Amino acid sequence: MVICVASGKGGTGKTTVATNLAAVLGEKAQYLDCDVEEPNGHIFLKPQYEHREKVYVPVPQVDLNKCDFCKKCAEFCQFNALAVLGKNVLVFPELCHSCGGCMLICPKEAITETGREVGVCEKGRALLGVEFVHGHLRIGEAQAVPLIERIKKEIKPDKTAIVDAPPGTSCPVIATLKGVDFVVLVTEPTPFGLHDLKLAVGVARILNLPMGVVINRADLGDEKVFTYCEEEGIPVLMTIPFSRSIAESYAKGKLIIGEEKWRDEFLKLFQKIREIIGG
Amino acid sequence: MKELVIISGKGGTGKTTLTASFAALAKNKVLADTDVDAPDLHLILSPAIKHEEPFKGGHYAVIRQEDCTACGTCRELCRFEAISEDFKVNPIDCEGCGVCVHFCPVKAIDFPQRVCGKWFISETRFGPMVHAQLDIAQENSGLLATLVRQQAKILAEDKNLELILVDGPPGIGCPVIASITGATCVLIVAEPTPSGMHDLERVWQLARGHFGIPCLACVNKYDLNPEMAEKIEQFCQQNEIKLVGKIPFDPKVTEAVVNGKAIVEYDTETASIVASMWEEVYNYLEKI
């Protein structure tokens, strides 16, 4: 089973929900942090890394001895990643989407592929026996999707995979959500939280995924998020009040399931999700 | 003309609430929201839309079923697994590279341009604003962020305004890169948590290390963790990031957001802290 924790708006508590949900399941769980731009799960789950690898995407390299500067590659590329200037071909690897089109189109077979590093993927075992996977996008790298896809390859079918999504609603979020079994949308009861929740619900609906909502800092704000969920028939699976003790746990990098109340709450959250997926 | 971009790395640290306050305080400026996939600044500024245009991003492939011979070439060549066994292109998976279009032996694939969202020029109580909304599950947020900045610049030139104030997106990827390249200065809003610290470092590496853009920083809700706030201050000192202020946790800020107001429209201590922060930022911008 793959459960993705997403939000639309950033900073609503995705990582708090995802890490505590994984931890409460212990050895049965796998936690995968797909927020590769700003991964934070490791701060709370404290993994011991056993494996680290650089992740590359293919980008073209041009053999100028074979190239006759016909410009077909540059004309073909939708992303302006190649330019032919006189007797030279410039490649802009950061613009390349790795479609392989230039290589296929080159009449002189002058183009081969080399790797561009997009980031690092790390794996290990974290607190309470949770299997841990995350990635760090290389600073300056624009495309998060290939690294997210690499992380998701680590999903094990015999585990309950908890996937921590990046904020927003565009490509990295779509790449994270594709193929998961359930989406937990974490929001807060403010106009920002509600607005971005609506966008995230739109994404989940386009991908045809069952979903539920967790409302964080539930007592700071207004009622509109609750009303919205009721009107849309989206179950509110859990509410978390604003509390100094939770804020302090977070500030110290601690899990909140250390408290028995929250351990029970997160187990209940998991039960509810299982019931929804089950039938 | 100066351009200040407010970013954070981590989401939800208070970029938009702060931008809204700066919008109220700054004079002679254009406002812009480049968090195009989850824009929120309009919720405070309630813009009246004066001009609206569709945003056309890249292209996408569409197979004409009546002409398709089901030869399988497109499925074989597509690296994005966007073509189903019955030869339909899933627009969500299609990267718009055009490989299938070009190599289809019977030329049965069309390649129309995608409408990925909308962008707007609006009027607000604090001045003109350029903003956008990427359609749900669309690509090219970087391109749209760039477009919003270009339009804001044109507007500023037309109206002879000195400053562009940009509410940026979270993260360090494509939309952030598109939002900060070539900007005069960025202001990083950090929160005093281990996540906030971690993300501040990464976004600073991007802005300063990778692009050489001068960085300012502020700590939001600093009193929730004074120890970590202290660490952020030290980090800023060591790395020549000018700390322009520390904002306390104040439930009034949430109340202001719920009422569609900037905190500086309230008479609170936080409002005066934010006001003096803006003065620091303004003076810094003047000197660059």
Coordinates of C-alpha atoms in Angstrom, one line a residue:
Chain A
M1 CA 0.0 0.0 0.0
V2 CA 1.3 3.4 -0.9
I3 CA 0.0 6.4 1.0
C4 CA 1.1 9.9 -0.2
V5 CA 1.1 12.9 2.1
A6 CA 0.6 16.1 0.1
S7 CA -0.7 19.6 0.7
G8 CA -0.7 22.3 -2.0
K9 CA 0.4 24.9 0.4
G10 CA 3.8 24.5 2.0
G11 CA 4.5 24.4 5.7
T12 CA 1.1 22.9 6.7
G13 CA 2.6 19.9 8.4
K14 CA 3.1 17.3 5.6
T15 CA 6.4 16.1 7.1
T16 CA 5.0 15.9 10.6
V17 CA 2.2 13.7 9.4
A18 CA 4.3 11.6 7.1
T19 CA 7.1 10.9 9.6
N20 CA 4.9 10.2 12.5
L21 CA 2.6 7.9 10.4
A22 CA 5.6 6.0 9.2
A23 CA 7.1 5.7 12.7
V24 CA 3.9 4.5 14.3
L25 CA 4.0 1.6 11.8
G26 CA 7.7 0.9 12.6
E27 CA 9.3 -2.0 10.7
K28 CA 6.2 -2.5 8.5
A29 CA 6.7 1.0 7.0
Q30 CA 8.9 2.6 4.4
Y31 CA 9.3 6.4 4.4
L32 CA 10.2 8.0 1.1
D33 CA 10.8 11.8 1.0
C34 CA 10.0 13.1 -2.5
D35 CA 10.4 16.7 -1.5
V36 CA 13.8 16.6 -3.1
E37 CA 14.2 20.4 -3.2
E38 CA 13.8 20.7 0.5
P39 CA 13.8 17.3 2.2
N40 CA 13.2 17.4 5.9
G41 CA 12.0 13.9 6.9
H42 CA 15.6 12.9 7.9
I43 CA 15.5 15.5 10.7
F44 CA 12.8 13.6 12.4
L45 CA 13.4 10.0 11.4
K46 CA 17.2 10.2 11.9
P47 CA 18.3 7.5 9.4
Q48 CA 21.6 5.6 9.3
Y49 CA 22.5 5.7 5.6
E50 CA 23.6 2.4 4.1
H51 CA 23.6 3.3 0.5
R52 CA 24.2 6.6 -1.4
E53 CA 24.2 7.1 -5.1
K54 CA 24.3 10.0 -7.5
V55 CA 21.4 10.2 -9.9
Y56 CA 21.9 11.2 -13.5
V57 CA 19.7 12.0 -16.5
P58 CA 20.9 11.5 -20.1
V59 CA 21.9 14.6 -22.0
P60 CA 23.5 14.9 -25.4
Q61 CA 27.1 15.2 -26.3
V62 CA 28.1 16.0 -29.8
D63 CA 31.1 14.5 -31.7
L64 CA 32.3 17.5 -33.7
N65 CA 34.3 15.3 -36.0
K66 CA 31.2 13.6 -37.2
C67 CA 28.8 16.7 -37.1
D68 CA 28.2 18.5 -40.4
F69 CA 26.4 21.4 -38.6
C70 CA 23.1 20.7 -40.4
K71 CA 21.2 22.2 -37.4
K72 CA 18.5 19.5 -37.4
C73 CA 19.1 18.7 -33.7
A74 CA 18.7 22.3 -32.7
E75 CA 15.6 22.8 -34.9
F76 CA 14.1 19.7 -33.4
C77 CA 14.7 20.4 -29.7
Q78 CA 11.6 21.8 -28.1
F79 CA 13.5 23.0 -25.1
N80 CA 16.3 25.0 -26.8
A81 CA 18.9 22.8 -25.3
L82 CA 21.1 22.8 -28.4
A83 CA 22.4 25.6 -30.6
V84 CA 24.6 25.5 -33.7
L85 CA 26.9 28.4 -34.1
G86 CA 29.2 28.3 -37.1
K87 CA 31.4 25.2 -36.7
N88 CA 30.3 24.6 -33.1
V89 CA 27.4 23.0 -31.3
L90 CA 26.5 24.3 -27.9
V91 CA 24.7 22.0 -25.5
F92 CA 22.7 23.5 -22.6
P93 CA 22.3 20.4 -20.4
E94 CA 20.2 22.3 -17.8
L95 CA 17.5 22.9 -20.5
C96 CA 17.5 19.3 -21.7
H97 CA 14.5 17.1 -20.9
S98 CA 16.3 13.8 -21.9
C99 CA 13.9 12.9 -24.6
G100 CA 16.6 11.5 -26.9
G101 CA 15.2 13.2 -29.9
C102 CA 18.4 15.0 -31.0
M103 CA 20.3 11.7 -31.0
L104 CA 17.6 10.0 -33.1
I105 CA 17.3 12.8 -35.6
C106 CA 21.0 13.4 -36.2
P107 CA 21.8 12.1 -39.8
K108 CA 25.5 11.7 -39.0
E109 CA 25.1 9.8 -35.8
A110 CA 27.2 12.4 -34.2
I111 CA 25.2 12.6 -30.9
T112 CA 25.5 10.2 -28.0
E113 CA 24.4 10.6 -24.4
T114 CA 26.3 11.4 -21.3
G115 CA 25.0 12.0 -17.8
R116 CA 24.0 15.2 -16.0
E117 CA 23.9 14.8 -12.2
V118 CA 20.5 15.9 -10.9
G119 CA 21.0 14.9 -7.3
V120 CA 21.7 12.2 -4.8
C121 CA 19.5 9.3 -3.5
E122 CA 20.2 7.9 0.0
K123 CA 18.8 4.9 1.7
G124 CA 19.0 3.5 5.2
R125 CA 17.2 2.4 8.3
A126 CA 15.6 5.0 10.5
L127 CA 14.1 5.2 14.0
L128 CA 11.8 2.4 15.0
G129 CA 13.0 0.3 12.1
V130 CA 11.4 2.4 9.4
E131 CA 13.0 1.9 6.0
F132 CA 14.1 5.4 4.8
V133 CA 14.7 6.8 1.3
H134 CA 15.2 10.4 0.2
G135 CA 16.9 12.5 -2.3
H136 CA 18.7 15.9 -2.4
L137 CA 18.2 17.9 -5.6
R138 CA 21.6 19.3 -6.7
I139 CA 21.7 23.1 -6.1
G140 CA 21.0 24.8 -9.3
E141 CA 19.2 21.9 -10.9
A142 CA 15.8 22.9 -12.1
Q143 CA 14.2 19.5 -12.8
A144 CA 13.1 17.6 -9.7
V145 CA 11.0 14.9 -11.5
P146 CA 13.8 12.5 -12.5
L147 CA 15.1 12.3 -9.0
I148 CA 11.5 11.8 -7.6
E149 CA 11.0 9.0 -10.1
R150 CA 14.3 7.4 -9.0
I151 CA 13.2 7.5 -5.3
K152 CA 9.8 6.0 -6.1
K153 CA 11.6 3.0 -7.7
E154 CA 12.5 2.0 -4.2
I155 CA 8.9 1.5 -3.1
K156 CA 8.5 -2.1 -1.8
P157 CA 5.2 -3.8 -2.3
D158 CA 5.5 -5.8 1.0
K159 CA 5.7 -2.6 3.0
T160 CA 3.4 0.3 3.8
A161 CA 5.1 3.1 1.9
I162 CA 4.5 6.6 3.2
V163 CA 5.5 9.1 0.5
D164 CA 6.2 12.7 1.6
A165 CA 5.3 15.0 -1.4
P166 CA 6.6 18.5 -2.3
P167 CA 4.3 21.5 -2.0
G168 CA 2.5 22.9 -5.0
T169 CA 0.4 21.3 -7.7
S170 CA 2.8 21.1 -10.7
C171 CA 5.1 18.5 -12.2
P172 CA 7.0 17.4 -9.1
V173 CA 3.7 16.8 -7.2
I174 CA 2.2 14.9 -10.2
A175 CA 5.3 12.7 -10.4
T176 CA 5.0 12.0 -6.7
L177 CA 1.3 11.2 -6.7
K178 CA 1.3 9.0 -9.8
G179 CA 0.4 5.4 -8.9
V180 CA -0.2 5.9 -5.2
D181 CA -3.2 4.2 -3.5
F182 CA -4.3 7.1 -1.2
V183 CA -3.6 10.8 -0.7
V184 CA -3.6 12.5 2.7
L185 CA -3.9 16.2 2.2
V186 CA -2.6 18.2 5.1
T187 CA -4.0 21.7 5.4
E188 CA -4.6 24.6 7.9
P189 CA -7.8 26.4 8.4
T190 CA -6.8 29.8 6.9
P191 CA -7.7 31.3 3.5
F192 CA -4.2 30.2 2.2
G193 CA -4.7 26.7 3.4
L194 CA -8.2 26.4 1.9
H195 CA -7.2 27.9 -1.4
D196 CA -4.3 25.6 -1.9
L197 CA -6.3 22.6 -0.5
K198 CA -8.8 23.2 -3.3
L199 CA -6.0 23.1 -5.9
A200 CA -4.5 19.9 -4.3
V201 CA -8.0 18.3 -4.3
G202 CA -8.1 19.1 -8.1
V203 CA -4.9 17.3 -8.6
A204 CA -6.0 14.2 -6.7
R205 CA -9.3 14.2 -8.7
I206 CA -7.5 14.4 -12.1
L207 CA -5.4 11.4 -11.0
N208 CA -8.5 9.7 -9.7
L209 CA -7.1 9.0 -6.3
P210 CA -9.0 8.5 -3.1
M211 CA -8.2 11.1 -0.5
G212 CA -8.7 12.4 3.0
V213 CA -7.8 15.6 4.9
V214 CA -5.7 16.2 8.0
I215 CA -6.3 19.7 9.5
N216 CA -3.3 21.0 11.3
R217 CA -3.3 24.0 13.8
A218 CA -7.0 23.3 13.6
D219 CA -7.9 26.0 16.2
L220 CA -6.0 28.8 14.5
G221 CA -8.2 30.2 11.8
D222 CA -11.8 29.8 10.7
E223 CA -14.4 27.1 9.9
K224 CA -14.2 27.3 6.2
V225 CA -11.9 24.4 5.6
F226 CA -14.2 22.1 7.6
T227 CA -17.3 23.3 5.7
Y228 CA -15.5 22.8 2.4
C229 CA -14.6 19.2 3.2
E230 CA -18.1 18.4 4.2
E231 CA -19.6 20.0 1.1
E232 CA -17.1 18.1 -1.1
G233 CA -17.6 14.8 0.7
I234 CA -13.9 14.6 1.6
P235 CA -13.4 12.9 5.0
V236 CA -11.5 14.8 7.7
L237 CA -9.3 12.0 9.0
M238 CA -7.6 13.8 11.9
T239 CA -7.2 17.3 13.4
I240 CA -4.1 18.5 15.2
P241 CA -4.5 21.6 17.4
F242 CA -1.9 24.3 17.7
S243 CA 0.0 23.4 20.8
R244 CA 3.3 24.7 22.2
S245 CA 4.3 21.1 22.9
I246 CA 3.9 20.0 19.3
A247 CA 5.6 23.1 18.0
E248 CA 8.5 22.4 20.5
S249 CA 8.8 18.8 19.4
Y250 CA 9.0 19.9 15.8
A251 CA 11.5 22.6 16.8
K252 CA 13.7 19.9 18.4
G253 CA 13.4 17.5 15.6
K254 CA 11.3 15.0 17.6
L255 CA 8.4 12.8 16.6
I256 CA 5.2 13.6 18.4
I257 CA 4.2 9.9 18.7
G258 CA 6.4 9.8 21.8
E259 CA 3.2 11.0 23.5
E260 CA 0.8 8.1 23.9
K261 CA -2.2 10.3 22.8
W262 CA -0.5 11.0 19.4
R263 CA 0.6 7.4 19.0
D264 CA -3.0 6.4 19.3
E265 CA -4.2 9.2 17.0
F266 CA -1.7 8.2 14.2
L267 CA -2.7 4.5 14.5
K268 CA -6.3 5.5 14.2
L269 CA -5.4 7.6 11.1
F270 CA -3.8 4.6 9.5
Q271 CA -6.9 2.4 10.3
K272 CA -9.2 5.0 8.7
I273 CA -7.1 5.1 5.6
R274 CA -7.1 1.3 5.4
E275 CA -10.8 1.1 5.8
I276 CA -11.3 3.7 3.0
I277 CA -9.0 1.8 0.6
G278 CA -10.3 -1.5 1.6
G279 CA -13.9 -0.7 0.7
Chain B
M1 CA 14.6 49.7 -11.2
K2 CA 15.1 47.3 -8.3
E3 CA 13.5 43.9 -7.9
L4 CA 13.2 42.2 -4.5
V5 CA 12.1 38.6 -4.4
I6 CA 10.8 37.0 -1.2
I7 CA 11.6 33.3 -1.0
S8 CA 12.0 30.8 1.8
G9 CA 13.1 27.3 0.7
K10 CA 10.7 25.7 3.1
G11 CA 7.0 26.4 2.4
G12 CA 4.7 28.1 4.9
T13 CA 7.3 30.2 6.7
G14 CA 5.4 33.5 6.0
K15 CA 6.5 34.7 2.5
T16 CA 3.0 35.8 1.5
T17 CA 2.0 37.5 4.8
L18 CA 5.3 39.4 4.7
T19 CA 5.0 40.4 1.0
A20 CA 1.5 41.7 1.7
S21 CA 2.8 43.9 4.5
F22 CA 5.7 45.2 2.3
A23 CA 3.1 45.8 -0.4
A24 CA 1.3 48.1 2.0
L25 CA 4.5 49.9 3.1
A26 CA 6.5 50.3 -0.1
K27 CA 5.9 53.2 -2.4
N28 CA 6.0 53.3 -6.2
K29 CA 6.1 49.6 -6.9
V30 CA 4.6 46.8 -8.9
L31 CA 3.6 43.6 -7.1
A32 CA 4.1 40.2 -8.6
D33 CA 3.3 36.6 -7.4
T34 CA 5.5 34.0 -9.0
D35 CA 4.3 31.1 -6.9
V36 CA 2.1 30.2 -9.9
D37 CA 1.1 26.8 -8.9
A38 CA -0.3 27.8 -5.5
P39 CA -0.5 31.6 -5.5
D40 CA -1.9 33.2 -2.4
L41 CA -1.0 36.9 -2.4
H42 CA -4.3 37.7 -4.2
L43 CA -6.2 36.4 -1.1
I44 CA -4.9 39.4 0.9
L45 CA -4.7 42.0 -1.9
S46 CA -8.1 41.2 -3.5
P47 CA -7.0 42.4 -6.9
A48 CA -9.5 43.7 -9.5
I49 CA -8.4 42.1 -12.7
K50 CA -7.9 44.6 -15.5
H51 CA -6.3 42.3 -18.1
E52 CA -6.3 38.6 -18.5
E53 CA -4.5 36.3 -21.0
P54 CA -4.1 32.6 -21.5
F55 CA -0.6 31.2 -20.8
K56 CA 0.6 29.0 -23.6
G57 CA 3.3 26.6 -22.5
G58 CA 4.8 23.9 -24.6
H59 CA 3.1 21.5 -27.0
Y60 CA 1.6 18.0 -26.5
A61 CA 1.1 15.1 -28.8
V62 CA -2.4 13.9 -30.0
I63 CA -2.7 10.7 -32.1
R64 CA -5.3 10.9 -34.8
Q65 CA -6.9 7.5 -34.2
E66 CA -8.3 7.3 -37.8
D67 CA -4.8 7.7 -39.3
C68 CA -2.8 5.6 -36.8
T69 CA -1.6 2.2 -38.1
A70 CA -0.7 0.9 -34.6
C71 CA 2.9 0.2 -35.7
G72 CA 4.2 0.9 -32.2
T73 CA 7.1 3.3 -33.2
C74 CA 5.8 6.1 -31.0
R75 CA 5.5 3.8 -27.9
E76 CA 8.9 2.5 -28.5
L77 CA 10.6 5.9 -28.8
C78 CA 8.7 7.8 -26.1
R79 CA 10.8 8.0 -22.9
F80 CA 8.0 9.3 -20.8
E81 CA 5.7 6.2 -21.1
A82 CA 3.0 8.7 -22.2
I83 CA 1.4 6.5 -24.9
S84 CA -1.0 3.7 -23.9
E85 CA -1.2 0.3 -25.5
D86 CA -4.2 1.4 -27.5
F87 CA -2.2 4.4 -28.8
K88 CA -3.6 7.3 -26.8
V89 CA -1.3 9.9 -25.4
N90 CA -1.8 10.7 -21.7
P91 CA -1.5 14.6 -21.6
I92 CA -0.3 14.5 -18.0
D93 CA 2.7 12.2 -18.9
C94 CA 3.5 13.9 -22.3
E95 CA 6.6 16.0 -22.0
G96 CA 6.0 17.8 -25.3
C97 CA 9.3 16.7 -26.8
G98 CA 7.9 15.9 -30.3
V99 CA 9.8 12.7 -30.8
C100 CA 6.6 10.6 -31.6
V101 CA 5.3 13.4 -33.8
H102 CA 8.5 13.4 -35.9
F103 CA 9.1 9.7 -36.1
C104 CA 5.5 8.6 -36.8
P105 CA 5.8 6.9 -40.2
V106 CA 2.3 7.9 -41.3
K107 CA 2.4 11.4 -39.7
A108 CA -0.7 10.6 -37.6
I109 CA 0.3 12.7 -34.6
D110 CA -0.7 16.3 -34.1
F111 CA 1.3 18.7 -31.9
P112 CA -1.0 21.5 -30.6
Q113 CA 0.2 24.1 -28.1
R114 CA -1.0 23.7 -24.6
V115 CA -2.9 26.3 -22.6
C116 CA -1.3 25.8 -19.2
G117 CA -2.9 28.6 -17.2
K118 CA -3.8 32.3 -17.1
W119 CA -2.0 35.4 -16.2
F120 CA -3.4 38.7 -15.0
I121 CA -2.7 42.4 -14.6
S122 CA -4.7 43.8 -11.7
E123 CA -5.2 46.8 -9.5
T124 CA -5.0 46.4 -5.7
R125 CA -5.4 48.8 -2.8
F126 CA -1.6 48.9 -2.7
G127 CA -0.9 49.4 -6.4
P128 CA -0.7 47.3 -9.6
M129 CA -0.1 43.6 -9.5
V130 CA 0.9 40.9 -12.0
H131 CA -0.2 37.4 -11.1
A132 CA -1.0 34.0 -12.6
Q133 CA -2.6 30.7 -12.0
L134 CA -1.1 27.6 -13.6
D135 CA -3.9 25.1 -14.4
I136 CA -4.0 22.0 -12.2
A137 CA -1.5 19.3 -13.1
Q138 CA 0.1 21.5 -15.8
E139 CA 3.8 22.0 -16.5
N140 CA 6.0 25.0 -17.2
S141 CA 5.6 26.8 -13.9
G142 CA 9.1 28.2 -14.5
L143 CA 8.1 29.7 -17.8
L144 CA 5.0 31.2 -16.3
A145 CA 7.0 32.7 -13.4
T146 CA 9.4 34.2 -15.9
L147 CA 6.4 35.7 -17.8
V148 CA 4.9 37.2 -14.7
R149 CA 8.3 38.9 -13.9
Q150 CA 8.6 40.2 -17.5
Q151 CA 5.1 41.6 -17.4
A152 CA 5.8 43.2 -14.0
K153 CA 8.9 44.8 -15.4
I154 CA 7.1 46.2 -18.5
L155 CA 4.4 47.6 -16.2
A156 CA 6.9 49.2 -13.9
E157 CA 8.7 50.8 -16.9
D158 CA 5.3 52.1 -18.3
K159 CA 4.3 53.6 -15.0
N160 CA 7.7 54.8 -14.1
L161 CA 7.8 52.8 -10.9
E162 CA 11.1 52.0 -9.1
L163 CA 10.5 48.7 -7.4
I164 CA 9.1 45.3 -8.2
L165 CA 8.1 43.3 -5.2
V166 CA 7.9 39.6 -5.9
D167 CA 6.2 36.9 -3.8
G168 CA 8.2 33.8 -4.7
P169 CA 7.6 30.1 -4.6
P170 CA 9.0 27.5 -2.1
G171 CA 11.7 25.1 -2.9
I172 CA 14.9 25.5 -4.9
G173 CA 13.9 24.0 -8.3
C174 CA 12.6 25.3 -11.6
P175 CA 10.0 27.9 -10.5
V176 CA 12.5 29.4 -7.8
I177 CA 15.3 29.5 -10.3
A178 CA 13.0 31.3 -12.8
S179 CA 11.9 33.7 -10.0
I180 CA 15.3 34.9 -8.8
T181 CA 17.7 34.9 -11.8
G182 CA 18.7 38.5 -12.4
A183 CA 16.9 39.9 -9.4
T184 CA 18.5 42.7 -7.4
C185 CA 18.2 41.0 -4.1
V186 CA 16.3 38.2 -2.3
L187 CA 14.8 38.2 1.1
I188 CA 14.7 34.7 2.7
V189 CA 12.0 34.2 5.3
A190 CA 13.2 31.5 7.7
E191 CA 11.5 29.8 10.6
P192 CA 13.4 28.7 13.7
T193 CA 13.2 24.9 13.3
P194 CA 15.7 22.4 12.1
S195 CA 13.7 22.1 8.9
G196 CA 13.7 25.9 8.5
M197 CA 17.5 26.0 9.1
H198 CA 18.2 23.2 6.6
D199 CA 16.0 24.8 3.9
L200 CA 17.5 28.3 4.5
E201 CA 21.0 26.9 3.9
R202 CA 19.9 25.2 0.6
V203 CA 18.0 28.2 -0.8
W204 CA 20.9 30.5 0.2
Q205 CA 23.4 28.2 -1.6
L206 CA 21.2 28.5 -4.7
A207 CA 20.7 32.3 -4.5
R208 CA 24.1 33.4 -3.3
G209 CA 26.4 30.5 -4.2
H210 CA 24.9 29.5 -7.6
F211 CA 23.5 32.8 -8.9
G212 CA 25.5 35.4 -6.9
I213 CA 22.4 37.3 -5.8
P214 CA 22.7 39.4 -2.5
C215 CA 20.7 37.8 0.3
L216 CA 18.7 39.3 3.1
A217 CA 17.0 37.2 5.8
C218 CA 14.5 37.5 8.5
V219 CA 13.3 35.0 11.2
N220 CA 9.6 34.5 11.5
K221 CA 8.0 33.3 14.8
Y222 CA 11.5 33.5 16.3
D223 CA 10.2 33.3 19.9
L224 CA 8.8 29.8 19.3
N225 CA 12.5 28.6 19.4
P226 CA 14.9 31.4 20.5
E227 CA 17.8 28.9 20.5
M228 CA 17.3 28.0 16.9
A229 CA 16.6 31.6 16.0
E230 CA 20.1 32.3 17.5
K231 CA 21.6 29.7 15.3
I232 CA 20.0 31.2 12.2
E233 CA 21.4 34.6 13.2
Q234 CA 24.9 33.1 13.6
F235 CA 24.6 31.4 10.2
C236 CA 23.6 34.8 8.6
Q237 CA 26.5 36.5 10.3
Q238 CA 29.0 33.9 9.1
N239 CA 27.8 34.1 5.6
E240 CA 27.3 37.8 5.0
I241 CA 23.5 37.6 4.9
K242 CA 22.1 40.7 6.4
L243 CA 19.5 39.9 9.0
V244 CA 16.7 42.6 8.6
G245 CA 14.6 41.5 11.5
K246 CA 12.9 38.9 13.8
I247 CA 9.2 38.7 13.9
P248 CA 7.5 37.2 17.0
F249 CA 4.7 34.5 16.9
D250 CA 1.5 36.5 16.9
P251 CA -2.0 34.9 16.5
K252 CA -3.1 38.4 15.2
V253 CA -1.2 37.5 12.0
T254 CA -3.5 34.5 11.4
E255 CA -6.5 36.7 12.2
A256 CA -5.3 39.3 9.7
V257 CA -5.0 36.6 7.0
V258 CA -8.5 35.3 7.8
N259 CA -9.8 38.8 7.3
G260 CA -7.9 39.4 4.1
K261 CA -5.6 42.0 5.6
A262 CA -1.9 42.6 5.9
I263 CA -0.6 42.6 9.5
V264 CA 0.6 46.2 9.1
E265 CA -3.1 47.2 8.6
Y266 CA -3.6 46.4 12.3
D267 CA -2.3 48.4 15.2
T268 CA -0.1 45.8 16.9
E269 CA 3.5 45.5 18.0
T270 CA 4.2 43.0 15.2
A271 CA 3.0 45.7 12.7
S272 CA 5.7 48.1 13.9
I273 CA 8.4 45.4 13.9
V274 CA 7.5 44.6 10.2
A275 CA 7.5 48.3 9.4
S276 CA 11.0 48.8 10.7
M277 CA 12.1 45.7 8.9
W278 CA 10.8 47.2 5.7
E279 CA 12.8 50.3 6.4
E280 CA 16.0 48.1 6.7
V281 CA 15.2 46.4 3.5
Y282 CA 14.4 49.6 1.7
N283 CA 17.7 51.2 2.8
Y284 CA 19.6 48.2 1.7
L285 CA 17.9 48.3 -1.7
E286 CA 18.7 52.0 -2.1
K287 CA 22.4 51.3 -1.6
I288 CA 22.7 48.4 -4.1

